[in-house]
mmCIF file with all atom_site columns, C-alpha atoms in Angstrom:
data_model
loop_
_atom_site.group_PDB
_atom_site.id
_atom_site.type_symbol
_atom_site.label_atom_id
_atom_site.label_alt_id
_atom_site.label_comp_id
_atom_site.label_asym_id
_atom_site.label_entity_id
_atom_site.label_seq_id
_atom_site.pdbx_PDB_ins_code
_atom_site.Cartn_x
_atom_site.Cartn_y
_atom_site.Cartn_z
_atom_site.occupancy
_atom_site.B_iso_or_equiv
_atom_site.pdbx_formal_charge
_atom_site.auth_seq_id
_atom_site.auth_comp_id
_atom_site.auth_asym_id
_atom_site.auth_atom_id
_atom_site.pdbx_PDB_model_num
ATOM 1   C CA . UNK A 1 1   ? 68.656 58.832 -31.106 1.00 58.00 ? 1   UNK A CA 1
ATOM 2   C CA . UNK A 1 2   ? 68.103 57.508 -27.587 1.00 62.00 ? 2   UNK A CA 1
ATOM 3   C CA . UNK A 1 3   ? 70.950 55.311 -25.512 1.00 64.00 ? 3   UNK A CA 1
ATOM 4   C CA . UNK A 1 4   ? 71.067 52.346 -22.959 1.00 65.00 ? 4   UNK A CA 1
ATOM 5   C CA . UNK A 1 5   ? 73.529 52.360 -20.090 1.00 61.00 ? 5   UNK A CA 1
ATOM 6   C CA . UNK A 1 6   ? 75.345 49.303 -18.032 1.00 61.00 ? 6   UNK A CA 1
ATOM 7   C CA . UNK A 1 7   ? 76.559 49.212 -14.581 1.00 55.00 ? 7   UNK A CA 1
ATOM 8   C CA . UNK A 1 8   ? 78.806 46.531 -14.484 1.00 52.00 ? 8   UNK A CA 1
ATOM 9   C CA . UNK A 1 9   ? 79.037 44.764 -10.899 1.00 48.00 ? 9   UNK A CA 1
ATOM 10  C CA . UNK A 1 10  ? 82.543 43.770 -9.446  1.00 46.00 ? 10  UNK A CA 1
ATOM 11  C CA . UNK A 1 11  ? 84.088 42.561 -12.667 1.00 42.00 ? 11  UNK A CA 1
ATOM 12  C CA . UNK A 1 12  ? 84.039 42.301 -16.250 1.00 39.00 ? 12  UNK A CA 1
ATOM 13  C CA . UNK A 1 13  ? 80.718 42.508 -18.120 1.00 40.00 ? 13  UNK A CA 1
ATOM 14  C CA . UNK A 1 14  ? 80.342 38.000 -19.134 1.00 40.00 ? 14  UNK A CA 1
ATOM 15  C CA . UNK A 1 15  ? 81.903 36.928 -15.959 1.00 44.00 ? 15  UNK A CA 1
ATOM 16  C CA . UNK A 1 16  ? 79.451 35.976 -13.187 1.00 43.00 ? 16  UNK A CA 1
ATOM 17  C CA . UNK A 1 17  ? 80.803 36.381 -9.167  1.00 45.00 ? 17  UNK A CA 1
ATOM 18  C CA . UNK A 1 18  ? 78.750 36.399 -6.253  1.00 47.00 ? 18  UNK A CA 1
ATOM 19  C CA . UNK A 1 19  ? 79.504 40.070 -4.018  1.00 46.00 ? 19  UNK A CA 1
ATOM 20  C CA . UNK A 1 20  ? 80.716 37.785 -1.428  1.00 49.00 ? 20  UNK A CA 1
ATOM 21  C CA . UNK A 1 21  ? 84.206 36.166 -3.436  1.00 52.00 ? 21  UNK A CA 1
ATOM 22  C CA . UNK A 1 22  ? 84.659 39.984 -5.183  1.00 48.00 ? 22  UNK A CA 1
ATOM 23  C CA . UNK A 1 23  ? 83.595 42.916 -2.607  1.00 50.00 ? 23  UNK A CA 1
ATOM 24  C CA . UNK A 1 24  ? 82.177 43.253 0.961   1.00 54.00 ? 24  UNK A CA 1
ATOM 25  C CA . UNK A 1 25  ? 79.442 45.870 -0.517  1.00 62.00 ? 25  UNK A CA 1
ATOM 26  C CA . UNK A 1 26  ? 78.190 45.367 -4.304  1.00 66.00 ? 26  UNK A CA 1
ATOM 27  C CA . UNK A 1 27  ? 79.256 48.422 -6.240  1.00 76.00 ? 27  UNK A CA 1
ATOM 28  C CA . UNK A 1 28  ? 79.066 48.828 -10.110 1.00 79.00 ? 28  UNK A CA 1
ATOM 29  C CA . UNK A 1 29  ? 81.645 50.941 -12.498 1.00 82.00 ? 29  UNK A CA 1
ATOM 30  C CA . UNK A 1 30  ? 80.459 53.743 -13.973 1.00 88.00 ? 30  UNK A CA 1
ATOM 31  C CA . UNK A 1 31  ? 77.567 53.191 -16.320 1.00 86.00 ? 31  UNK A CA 1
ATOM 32  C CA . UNK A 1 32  ? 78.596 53.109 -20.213 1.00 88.00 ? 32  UNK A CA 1
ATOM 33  C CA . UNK A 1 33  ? 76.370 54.297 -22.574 1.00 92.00 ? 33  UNK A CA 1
ATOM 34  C CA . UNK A 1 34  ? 75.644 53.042 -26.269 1.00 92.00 ? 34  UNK A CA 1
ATOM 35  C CA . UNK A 1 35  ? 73.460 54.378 -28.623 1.00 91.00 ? 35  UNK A CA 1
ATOM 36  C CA . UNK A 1 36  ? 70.126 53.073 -30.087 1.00 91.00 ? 36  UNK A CA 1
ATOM 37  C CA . UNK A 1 37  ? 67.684 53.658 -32.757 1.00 86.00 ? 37  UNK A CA 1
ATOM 38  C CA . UNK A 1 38  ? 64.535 55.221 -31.729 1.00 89.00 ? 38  UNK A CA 1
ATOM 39  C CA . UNK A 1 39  ? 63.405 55.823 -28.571 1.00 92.00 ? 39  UNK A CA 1
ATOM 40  C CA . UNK A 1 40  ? 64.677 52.836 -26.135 1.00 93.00 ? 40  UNK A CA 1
ATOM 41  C CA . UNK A 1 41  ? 61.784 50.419 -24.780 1.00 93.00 ? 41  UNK A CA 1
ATOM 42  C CA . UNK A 1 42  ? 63.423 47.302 -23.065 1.00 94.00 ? 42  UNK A CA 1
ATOM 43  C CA . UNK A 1 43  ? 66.443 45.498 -23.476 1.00 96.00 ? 43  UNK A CA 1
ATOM 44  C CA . UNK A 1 44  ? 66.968 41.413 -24.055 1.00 97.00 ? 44  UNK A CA 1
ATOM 45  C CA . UNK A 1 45  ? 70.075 39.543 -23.831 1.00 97.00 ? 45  UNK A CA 1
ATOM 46  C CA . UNK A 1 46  ? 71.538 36.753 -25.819 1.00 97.00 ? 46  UNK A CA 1
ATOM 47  C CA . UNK A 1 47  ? 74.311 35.546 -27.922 1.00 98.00 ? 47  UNK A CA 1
ATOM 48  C CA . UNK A 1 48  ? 73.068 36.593 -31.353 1.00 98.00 ? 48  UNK A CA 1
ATOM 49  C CA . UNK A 1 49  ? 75.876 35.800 -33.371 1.00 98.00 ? 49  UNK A CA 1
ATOM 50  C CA . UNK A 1 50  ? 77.311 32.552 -32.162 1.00 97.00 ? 50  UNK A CA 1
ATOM 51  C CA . UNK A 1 51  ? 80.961 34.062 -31.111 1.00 98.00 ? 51  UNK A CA 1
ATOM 52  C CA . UNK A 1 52  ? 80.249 33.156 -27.239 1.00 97.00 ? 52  UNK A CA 1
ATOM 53  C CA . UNK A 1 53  ? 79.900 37.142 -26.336 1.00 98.00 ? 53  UNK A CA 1
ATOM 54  C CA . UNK A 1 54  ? 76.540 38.902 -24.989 1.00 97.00 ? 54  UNK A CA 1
ATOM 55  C CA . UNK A 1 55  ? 74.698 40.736 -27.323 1.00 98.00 ? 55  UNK A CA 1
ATOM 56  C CA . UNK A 1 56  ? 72.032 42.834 -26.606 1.00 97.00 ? 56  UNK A CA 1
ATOM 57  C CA . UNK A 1 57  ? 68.410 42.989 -28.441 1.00 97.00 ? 57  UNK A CA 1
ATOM 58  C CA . UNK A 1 58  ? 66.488 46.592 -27.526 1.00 97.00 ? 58  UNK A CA 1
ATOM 59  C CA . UNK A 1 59  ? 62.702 47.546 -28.604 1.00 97.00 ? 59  UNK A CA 1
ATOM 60  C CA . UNK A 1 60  ? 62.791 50.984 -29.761 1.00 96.00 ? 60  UNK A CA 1
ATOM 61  C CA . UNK A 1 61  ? 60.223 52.953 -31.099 1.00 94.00 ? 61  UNK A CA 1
ATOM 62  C CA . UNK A 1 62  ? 61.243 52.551 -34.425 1.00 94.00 ? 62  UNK A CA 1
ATOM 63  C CA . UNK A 1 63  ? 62.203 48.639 -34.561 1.00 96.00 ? 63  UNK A CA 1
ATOM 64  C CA . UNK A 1 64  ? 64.401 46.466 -32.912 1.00 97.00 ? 64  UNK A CA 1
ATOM 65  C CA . UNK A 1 65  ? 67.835 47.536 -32.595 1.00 97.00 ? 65  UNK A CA 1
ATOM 66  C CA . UNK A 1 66  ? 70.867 45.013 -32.132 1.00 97.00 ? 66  UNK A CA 1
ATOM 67  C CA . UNK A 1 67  ? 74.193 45.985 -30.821 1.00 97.00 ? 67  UNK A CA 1
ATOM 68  C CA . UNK A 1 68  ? 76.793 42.824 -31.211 1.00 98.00 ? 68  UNK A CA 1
ATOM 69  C CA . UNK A 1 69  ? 79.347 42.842 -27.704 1.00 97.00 ? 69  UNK A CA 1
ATOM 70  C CA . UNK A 1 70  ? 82.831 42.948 -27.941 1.00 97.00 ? 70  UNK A CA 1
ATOM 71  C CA . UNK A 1 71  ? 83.459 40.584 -24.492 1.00 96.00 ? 71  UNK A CA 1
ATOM 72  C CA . UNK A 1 72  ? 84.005 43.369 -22.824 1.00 93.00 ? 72  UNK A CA 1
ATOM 73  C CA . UNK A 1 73  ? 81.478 45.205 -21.710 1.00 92.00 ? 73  UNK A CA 1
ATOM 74  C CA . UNK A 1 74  ? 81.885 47.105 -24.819 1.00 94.00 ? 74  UNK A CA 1
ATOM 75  C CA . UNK A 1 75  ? 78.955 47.037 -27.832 1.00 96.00 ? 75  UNK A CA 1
ATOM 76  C CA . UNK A 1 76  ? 79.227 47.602 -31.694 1.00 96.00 ? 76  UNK A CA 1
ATOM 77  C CA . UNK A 1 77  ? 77.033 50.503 -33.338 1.00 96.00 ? 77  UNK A CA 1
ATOM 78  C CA . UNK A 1 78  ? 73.487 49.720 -32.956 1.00 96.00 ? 78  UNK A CA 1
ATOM 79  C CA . UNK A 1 79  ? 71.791 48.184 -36.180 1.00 97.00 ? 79  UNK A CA 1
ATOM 80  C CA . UNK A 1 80  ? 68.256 48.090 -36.297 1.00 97.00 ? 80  UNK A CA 1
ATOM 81  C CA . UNK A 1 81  ? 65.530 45.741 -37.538 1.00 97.00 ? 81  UNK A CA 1
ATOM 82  C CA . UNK A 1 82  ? 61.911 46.971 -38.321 1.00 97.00 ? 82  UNK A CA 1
ATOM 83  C CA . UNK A 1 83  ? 59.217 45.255 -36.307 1.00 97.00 ? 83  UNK A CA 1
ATOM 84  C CA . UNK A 1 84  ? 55.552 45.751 -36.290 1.00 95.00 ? 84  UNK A CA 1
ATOM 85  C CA . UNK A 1 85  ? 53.679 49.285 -35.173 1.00 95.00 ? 85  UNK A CA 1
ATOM 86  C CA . UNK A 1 86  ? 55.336 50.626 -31.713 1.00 95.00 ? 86  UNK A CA 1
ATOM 87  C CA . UNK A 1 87  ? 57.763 48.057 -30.318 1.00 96.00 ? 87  UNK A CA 1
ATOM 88  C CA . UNK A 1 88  ? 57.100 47.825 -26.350 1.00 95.00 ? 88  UNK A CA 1
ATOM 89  C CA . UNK A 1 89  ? 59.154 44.549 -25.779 1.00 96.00 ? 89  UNK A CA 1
ATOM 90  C CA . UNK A 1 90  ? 61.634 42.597 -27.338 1.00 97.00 ? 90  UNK A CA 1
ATOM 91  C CA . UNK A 1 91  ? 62.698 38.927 -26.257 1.00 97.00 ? 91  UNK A CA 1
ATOM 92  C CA . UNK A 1 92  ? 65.364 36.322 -27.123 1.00 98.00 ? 92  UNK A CA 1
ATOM 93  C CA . UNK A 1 93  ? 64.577 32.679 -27.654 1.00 98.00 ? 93  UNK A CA 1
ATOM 94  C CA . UNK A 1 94  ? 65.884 29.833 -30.356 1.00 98.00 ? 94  UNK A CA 1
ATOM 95  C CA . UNK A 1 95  ? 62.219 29.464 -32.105 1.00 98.00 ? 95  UNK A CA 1
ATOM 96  C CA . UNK A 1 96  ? 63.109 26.742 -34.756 1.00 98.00 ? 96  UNK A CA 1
ATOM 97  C CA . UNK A 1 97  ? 65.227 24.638 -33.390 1.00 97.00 ? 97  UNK A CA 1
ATOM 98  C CA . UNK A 1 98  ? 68.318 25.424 -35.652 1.00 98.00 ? 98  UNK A CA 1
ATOM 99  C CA . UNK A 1 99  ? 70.901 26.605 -33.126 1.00 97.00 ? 99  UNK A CA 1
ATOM 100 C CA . UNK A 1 100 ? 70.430 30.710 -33.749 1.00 98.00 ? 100 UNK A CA 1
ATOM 101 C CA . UNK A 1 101 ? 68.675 33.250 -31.346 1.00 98.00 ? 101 UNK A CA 1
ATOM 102 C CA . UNK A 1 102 ? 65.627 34.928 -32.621 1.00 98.00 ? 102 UNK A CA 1
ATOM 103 C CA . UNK A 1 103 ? 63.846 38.174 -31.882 1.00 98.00 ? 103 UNK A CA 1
ATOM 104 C CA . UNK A 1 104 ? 60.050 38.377 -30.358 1.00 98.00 ? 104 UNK A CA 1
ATOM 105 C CA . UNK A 1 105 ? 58.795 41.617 -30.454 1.00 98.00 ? 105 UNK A CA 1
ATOM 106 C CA . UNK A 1 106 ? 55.375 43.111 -28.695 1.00 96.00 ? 106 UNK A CA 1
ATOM 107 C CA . UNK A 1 107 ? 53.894 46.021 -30.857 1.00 96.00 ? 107 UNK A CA 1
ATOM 108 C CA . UNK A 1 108 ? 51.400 48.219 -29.347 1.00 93.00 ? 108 UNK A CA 1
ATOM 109 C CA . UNK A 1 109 ? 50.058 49.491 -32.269 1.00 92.00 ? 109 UNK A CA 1
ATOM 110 C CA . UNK A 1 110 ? 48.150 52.983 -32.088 1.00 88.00 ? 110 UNK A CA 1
ATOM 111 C CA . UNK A 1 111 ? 46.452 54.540 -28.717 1.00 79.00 ? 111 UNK A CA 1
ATOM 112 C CA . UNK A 1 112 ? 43.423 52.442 -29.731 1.00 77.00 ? 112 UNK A CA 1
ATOM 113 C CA . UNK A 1 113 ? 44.802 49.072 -30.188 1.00 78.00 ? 113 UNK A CA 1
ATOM 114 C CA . UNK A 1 114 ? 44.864 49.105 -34.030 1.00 87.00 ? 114 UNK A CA 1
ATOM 115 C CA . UNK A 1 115 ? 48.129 47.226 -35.035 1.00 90.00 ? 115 UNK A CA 1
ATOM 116 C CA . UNK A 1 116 ? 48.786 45.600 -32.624 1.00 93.00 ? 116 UNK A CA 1
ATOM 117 C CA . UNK A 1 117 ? 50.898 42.345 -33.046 1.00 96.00 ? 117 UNK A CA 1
ATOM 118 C CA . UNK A 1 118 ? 53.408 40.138 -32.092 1.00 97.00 ? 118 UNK A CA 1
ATOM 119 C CA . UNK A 1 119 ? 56.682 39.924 -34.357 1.00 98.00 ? 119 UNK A CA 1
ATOM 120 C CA . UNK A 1 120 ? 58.896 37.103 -34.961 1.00 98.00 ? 120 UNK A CA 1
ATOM 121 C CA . UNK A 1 121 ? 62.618 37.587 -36.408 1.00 98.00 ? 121 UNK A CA 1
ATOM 122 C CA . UNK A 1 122 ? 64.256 34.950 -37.264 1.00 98.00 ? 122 UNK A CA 1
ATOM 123 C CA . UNK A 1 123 ? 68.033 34.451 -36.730 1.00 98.00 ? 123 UNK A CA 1
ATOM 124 C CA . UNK A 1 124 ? 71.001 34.035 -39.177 1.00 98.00 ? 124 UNK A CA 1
ATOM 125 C CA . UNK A 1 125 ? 72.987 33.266 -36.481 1.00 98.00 ? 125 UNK A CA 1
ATOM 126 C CA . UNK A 1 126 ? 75.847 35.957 -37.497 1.00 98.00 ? 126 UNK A CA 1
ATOM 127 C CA . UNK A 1 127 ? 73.303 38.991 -35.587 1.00 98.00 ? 127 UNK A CA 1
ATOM 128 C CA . UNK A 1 128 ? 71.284 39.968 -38.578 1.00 98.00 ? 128 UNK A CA 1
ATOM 129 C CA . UNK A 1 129 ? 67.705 38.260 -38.992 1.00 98.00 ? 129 UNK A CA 1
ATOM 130 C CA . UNK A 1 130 ? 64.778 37.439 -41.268 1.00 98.00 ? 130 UNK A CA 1
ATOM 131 C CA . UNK A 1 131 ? 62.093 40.057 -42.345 1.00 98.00 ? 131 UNK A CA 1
ATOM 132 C CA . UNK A 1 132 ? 59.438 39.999 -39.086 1.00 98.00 ? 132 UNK A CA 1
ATOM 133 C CA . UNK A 1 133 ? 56.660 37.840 -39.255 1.00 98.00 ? 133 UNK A CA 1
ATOM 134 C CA . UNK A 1 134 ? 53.874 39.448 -37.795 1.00 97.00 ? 134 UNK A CA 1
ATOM 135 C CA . UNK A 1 135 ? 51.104 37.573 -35.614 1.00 97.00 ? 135 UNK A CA 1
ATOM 136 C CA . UNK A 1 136 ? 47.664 39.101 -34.290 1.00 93.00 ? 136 UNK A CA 1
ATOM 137 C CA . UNK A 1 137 ? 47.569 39.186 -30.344 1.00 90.00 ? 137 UNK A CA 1
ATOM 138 C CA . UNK A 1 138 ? 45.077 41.126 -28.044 1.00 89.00 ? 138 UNK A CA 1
ATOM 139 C CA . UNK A 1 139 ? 44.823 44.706 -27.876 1.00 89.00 ? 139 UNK A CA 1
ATOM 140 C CA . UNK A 1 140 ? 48.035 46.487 -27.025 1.00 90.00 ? 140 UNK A CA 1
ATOM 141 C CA . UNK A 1 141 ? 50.906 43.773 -26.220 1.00 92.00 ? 141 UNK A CA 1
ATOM 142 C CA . UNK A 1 142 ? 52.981 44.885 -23.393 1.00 90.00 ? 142 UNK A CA 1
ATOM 143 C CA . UNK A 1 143 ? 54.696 41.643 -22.630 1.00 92.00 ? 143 UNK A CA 1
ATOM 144 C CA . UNK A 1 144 ? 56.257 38.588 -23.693 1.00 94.00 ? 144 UNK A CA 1
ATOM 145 C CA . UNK A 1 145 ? 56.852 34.840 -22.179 1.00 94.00 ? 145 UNK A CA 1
ATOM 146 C CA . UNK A 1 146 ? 58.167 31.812 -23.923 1.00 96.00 ? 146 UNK A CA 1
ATOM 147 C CA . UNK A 1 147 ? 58.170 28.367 -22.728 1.00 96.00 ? 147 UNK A CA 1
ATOM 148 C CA . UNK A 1 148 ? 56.658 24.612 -23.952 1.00 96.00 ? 148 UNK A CA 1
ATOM 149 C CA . UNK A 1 149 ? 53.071 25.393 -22.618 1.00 94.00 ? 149 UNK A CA 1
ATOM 150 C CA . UNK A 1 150 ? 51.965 21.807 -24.218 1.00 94.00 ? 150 UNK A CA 1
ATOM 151 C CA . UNK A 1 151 ? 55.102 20.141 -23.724 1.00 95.00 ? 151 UNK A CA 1
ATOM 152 C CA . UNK A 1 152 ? 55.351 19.059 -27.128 1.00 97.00 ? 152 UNK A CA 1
ATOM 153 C CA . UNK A 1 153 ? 58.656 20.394 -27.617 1.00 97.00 ? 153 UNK A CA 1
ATOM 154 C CA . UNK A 1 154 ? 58.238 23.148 -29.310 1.00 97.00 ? 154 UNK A CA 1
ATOM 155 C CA . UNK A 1 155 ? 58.316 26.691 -27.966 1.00 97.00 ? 155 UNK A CA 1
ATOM 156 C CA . UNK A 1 156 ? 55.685 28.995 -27.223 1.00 97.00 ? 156 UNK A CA 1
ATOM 157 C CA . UNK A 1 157 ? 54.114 32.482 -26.574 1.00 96.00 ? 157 UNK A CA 1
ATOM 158 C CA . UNK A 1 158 ? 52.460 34.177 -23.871 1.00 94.00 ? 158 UNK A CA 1
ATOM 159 C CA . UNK A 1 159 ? 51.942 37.545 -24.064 1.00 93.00 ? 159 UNK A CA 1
ATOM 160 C CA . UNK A 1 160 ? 50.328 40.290 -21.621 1.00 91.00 ? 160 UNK A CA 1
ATOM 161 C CA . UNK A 1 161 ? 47.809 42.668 -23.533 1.00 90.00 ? 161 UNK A CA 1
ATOM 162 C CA . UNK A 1 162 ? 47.473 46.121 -22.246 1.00 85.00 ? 162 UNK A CA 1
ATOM 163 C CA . UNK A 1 163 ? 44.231 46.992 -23.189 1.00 83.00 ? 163 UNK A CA 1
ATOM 164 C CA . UNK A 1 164 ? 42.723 49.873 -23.462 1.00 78.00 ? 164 UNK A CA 1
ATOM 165 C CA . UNK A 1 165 ? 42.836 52.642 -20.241 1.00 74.00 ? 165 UNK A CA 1
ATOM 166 C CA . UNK A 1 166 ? 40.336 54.097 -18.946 1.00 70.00 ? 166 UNK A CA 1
ATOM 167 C CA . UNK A 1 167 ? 40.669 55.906 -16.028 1.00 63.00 ? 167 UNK A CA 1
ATOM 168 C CA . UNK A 1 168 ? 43.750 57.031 -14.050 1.00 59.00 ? 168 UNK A CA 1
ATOM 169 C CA . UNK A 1 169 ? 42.188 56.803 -10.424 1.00 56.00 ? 169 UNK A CA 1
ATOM 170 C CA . UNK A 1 170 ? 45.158 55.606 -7.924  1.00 54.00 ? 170 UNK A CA 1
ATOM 171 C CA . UNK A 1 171 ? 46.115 53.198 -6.438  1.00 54.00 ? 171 UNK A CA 1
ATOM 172 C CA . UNK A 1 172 ? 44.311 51.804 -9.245  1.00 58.00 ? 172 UNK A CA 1
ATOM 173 C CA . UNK A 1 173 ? 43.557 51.785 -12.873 1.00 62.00 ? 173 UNK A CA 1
ATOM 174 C CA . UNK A 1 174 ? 40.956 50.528 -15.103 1.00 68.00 ? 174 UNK A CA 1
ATOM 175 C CA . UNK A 1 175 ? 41.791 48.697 -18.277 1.00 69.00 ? 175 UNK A CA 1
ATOM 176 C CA . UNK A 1 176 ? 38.723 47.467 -21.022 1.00 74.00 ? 176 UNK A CA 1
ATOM 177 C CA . UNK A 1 177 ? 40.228 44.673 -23.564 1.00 77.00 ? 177 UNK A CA 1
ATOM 178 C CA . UNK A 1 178 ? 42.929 43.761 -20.382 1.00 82.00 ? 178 UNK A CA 1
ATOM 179 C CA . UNK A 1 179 ? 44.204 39.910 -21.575 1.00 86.00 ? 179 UNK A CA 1
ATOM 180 C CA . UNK A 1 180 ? 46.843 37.108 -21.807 1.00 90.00 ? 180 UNK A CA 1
ATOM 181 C CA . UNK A 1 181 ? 47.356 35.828 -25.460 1.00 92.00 ? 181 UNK A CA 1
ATOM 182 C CA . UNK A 1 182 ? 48.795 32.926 -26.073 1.00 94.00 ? 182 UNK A CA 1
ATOM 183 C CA . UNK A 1 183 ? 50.436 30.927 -29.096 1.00 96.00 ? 183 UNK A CA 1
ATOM 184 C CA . UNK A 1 184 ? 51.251 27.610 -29.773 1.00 96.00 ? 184 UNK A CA 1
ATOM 185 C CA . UNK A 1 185 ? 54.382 27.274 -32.247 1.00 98.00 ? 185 UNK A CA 1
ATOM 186 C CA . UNK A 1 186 ? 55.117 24.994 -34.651 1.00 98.00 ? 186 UNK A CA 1
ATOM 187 C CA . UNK A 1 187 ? 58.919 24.205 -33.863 1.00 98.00 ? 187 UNK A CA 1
ATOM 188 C CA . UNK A 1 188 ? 59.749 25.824 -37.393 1.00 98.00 ? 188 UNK A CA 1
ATOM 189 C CA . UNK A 1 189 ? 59.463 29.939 -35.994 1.00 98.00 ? 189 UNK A CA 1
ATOM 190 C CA . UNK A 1 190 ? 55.707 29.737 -37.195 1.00 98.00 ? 190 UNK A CA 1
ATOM 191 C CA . UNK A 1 191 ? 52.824 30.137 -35.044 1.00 97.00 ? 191 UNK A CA 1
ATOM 192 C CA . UNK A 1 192 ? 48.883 29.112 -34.564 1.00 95.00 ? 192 UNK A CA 1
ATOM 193 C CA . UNK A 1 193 ? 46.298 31.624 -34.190 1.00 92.00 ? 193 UNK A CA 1
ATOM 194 C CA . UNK A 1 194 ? 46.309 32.934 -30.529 1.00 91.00 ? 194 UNK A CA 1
ATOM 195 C CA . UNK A 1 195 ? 43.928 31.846 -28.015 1.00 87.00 ? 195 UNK A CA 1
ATOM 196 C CA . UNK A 1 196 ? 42.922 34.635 -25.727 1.00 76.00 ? 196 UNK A CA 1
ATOM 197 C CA . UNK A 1 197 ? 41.684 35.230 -21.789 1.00 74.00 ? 197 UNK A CA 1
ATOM 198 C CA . UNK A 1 198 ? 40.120 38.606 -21.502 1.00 65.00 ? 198 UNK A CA 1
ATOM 199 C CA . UNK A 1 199 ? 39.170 40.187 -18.269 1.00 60.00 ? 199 UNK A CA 1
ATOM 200 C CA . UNK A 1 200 ? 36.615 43.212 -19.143 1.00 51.00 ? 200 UNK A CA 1
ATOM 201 C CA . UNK A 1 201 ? 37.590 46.097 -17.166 1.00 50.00 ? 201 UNK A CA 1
ATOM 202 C CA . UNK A 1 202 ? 39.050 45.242 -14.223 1.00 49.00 ? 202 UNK A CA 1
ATOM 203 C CA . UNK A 1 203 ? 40.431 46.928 -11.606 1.00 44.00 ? 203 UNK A CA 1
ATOM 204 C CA . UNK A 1 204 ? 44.469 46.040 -12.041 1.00 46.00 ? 204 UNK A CA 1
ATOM 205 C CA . UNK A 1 205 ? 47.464 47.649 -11.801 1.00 47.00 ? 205 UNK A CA 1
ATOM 206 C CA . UNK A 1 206 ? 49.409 48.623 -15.067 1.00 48.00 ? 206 UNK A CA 1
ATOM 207 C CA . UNK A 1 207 ? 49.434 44.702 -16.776 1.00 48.00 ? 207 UNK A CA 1
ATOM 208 C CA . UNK A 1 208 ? 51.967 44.915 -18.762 1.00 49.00 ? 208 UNK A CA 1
ATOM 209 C CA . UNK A 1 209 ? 54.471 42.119 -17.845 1.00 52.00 ? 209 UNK A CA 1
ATOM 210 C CA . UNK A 1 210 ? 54.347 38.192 -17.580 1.00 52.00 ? 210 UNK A CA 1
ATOM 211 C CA . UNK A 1 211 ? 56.914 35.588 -16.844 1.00 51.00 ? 211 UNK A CA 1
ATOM 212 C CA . UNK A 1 212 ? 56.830 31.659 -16.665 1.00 49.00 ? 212 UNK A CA 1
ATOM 213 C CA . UNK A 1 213 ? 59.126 29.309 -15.315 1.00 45.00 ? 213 UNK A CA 1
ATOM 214 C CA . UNK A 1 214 ? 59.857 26.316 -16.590 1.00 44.00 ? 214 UNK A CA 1
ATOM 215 C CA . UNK A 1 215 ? 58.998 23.116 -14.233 1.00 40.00 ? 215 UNK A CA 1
ATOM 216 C CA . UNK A 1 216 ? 62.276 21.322 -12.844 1.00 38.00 ? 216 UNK A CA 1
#
C-alpha cells in the first residue's frame, strides 16, 4: 500500500486565499498523508459525490482509487476501482451530461504497448462508479485532456501516447510509436474510434503530458 500527501497553504484545505490577504511568505502545514491502493500514479480532483467537498481520484497501479473528503482537509479510506492494464493517469470530467463526475483513466499496458487503453468510469454521483469502459488509444497512454474539440457540445479526449523507448541518450530520448490520440464522444460517456497523429521516432523529451484550454 502506497500513500499521497497534502500541504495545505495558509488555510483550510476548500478555501481559496491569495498569500497576499493570509501571509507575507506562502508556507504550507505539515503534509498529511492518506493511504492508497497500489502503487500511487497521479492524483485528480473533483467533487465525486455531490456533498460540495473535494474528493480526490488517484491512478494506482492496481486501479483507480477514490478517497471521499471530509471538508477538511481530511479523506475517507481509499476505495478502489479497477481500470484497464497499468493506470498512469486518472482525470475528472462530467462525460454524459447528467450532473455526476466521471473517471478517465490512461493504461499503459505492458513494456511493449500491449493493453494499452483508455478507461471510462462512469459516475453514480454518491463516489462509486460504473464498471470501466475500455477504449483503444496509441501505444502506451501517458496523458489525458478533455475539452469540446468539435464544439458540438459534447466532451472529448486527447490523450498523449508514450510510445515505445528506445534509447536513453540525454538531453534527449528517442521514442518509436510517439502520438496524440484523440476521441470524439458522444455526450452519453461513449466514445468513437480514436483518430491518431504519430511522429516515428523523434527526438523528444519524455511525452507524456498534454493540456488544452478552452477558448474564452
Amino acid at each position: 500500500m502506497k500513500s499521497i500527501s497534502l500541504l495545505l497553504l495558509c488555510g483550510i484545505f476548500g478555501q481559496y486565499f491569495s498569500a497576499a490577504d493570509v501571509c507575507s511568505v506562502p508556507t504550507f502545514a505539515p503534509a498529511r498523508t492518506f493511504n492508497a491502493e497500489g502503487a500511487t500514479r497521479s492524483v485528480a480532483i473533483g467533487d465525486l459525490n455531490r456533498d460540495g467537498k473535494m474528493d480526490l481520484a488517484v491512478a494506482t497501479s492496481i486501479g483507480v482509487s477514490v478517497l471521499l473528503g471530509e471538508g477538511d482537509g481530511n479523506f475517507r479510506k481509499a476505495v478502489n476501482f479497477v481500470a484497464g492494464t497499468n493506470p498512469i493517469y486518472a482525470a475528472v470530467a462530467d462525460l454524459n451530461n447528467d450532473g455526476n463526475f466521471d473517471l478517465v483513466v490512461a493504461n499503459q499496458g505492458q513494456s511493449g504497448g500491449s493493453g494499452s487503453s483508455i478507461s471510462v468510469l462512469l459516475g453514480k454521483g454518491d463516489g462509486t462508479f460504473q464498471a470501466a469502459v475500455n477504449y483503444a488509444a496509441g501505444v502506451r497512454p501517458h496523458g489525458v485532456a478533455i475539452g469540446d474539440f468539435n464544439e458540438d457540445g459534447k466532451l472529448d479526449l486527447a490523450v498523449a501516447n508514450e510510445g515505445v523507448l528506445q534509447g536513453d541518450e540525454n538531453p534527449f530520448v528517442t521514442f518509436s510509436n510517439s502520438s496524440v490520440s484523440v476521441l470524439l464522444g458522444k455526450g452519453d460517456g461513449t466514445f468513437k474510434l480514436p483518430s491518431i497523429t504519430t511522429r516515428e521516432q523523434a527526438p523528444v523529451r519524455w511525452p507524456w503530458l498534454i493540456s488544452t484550454r478552452m477558448a474564452s
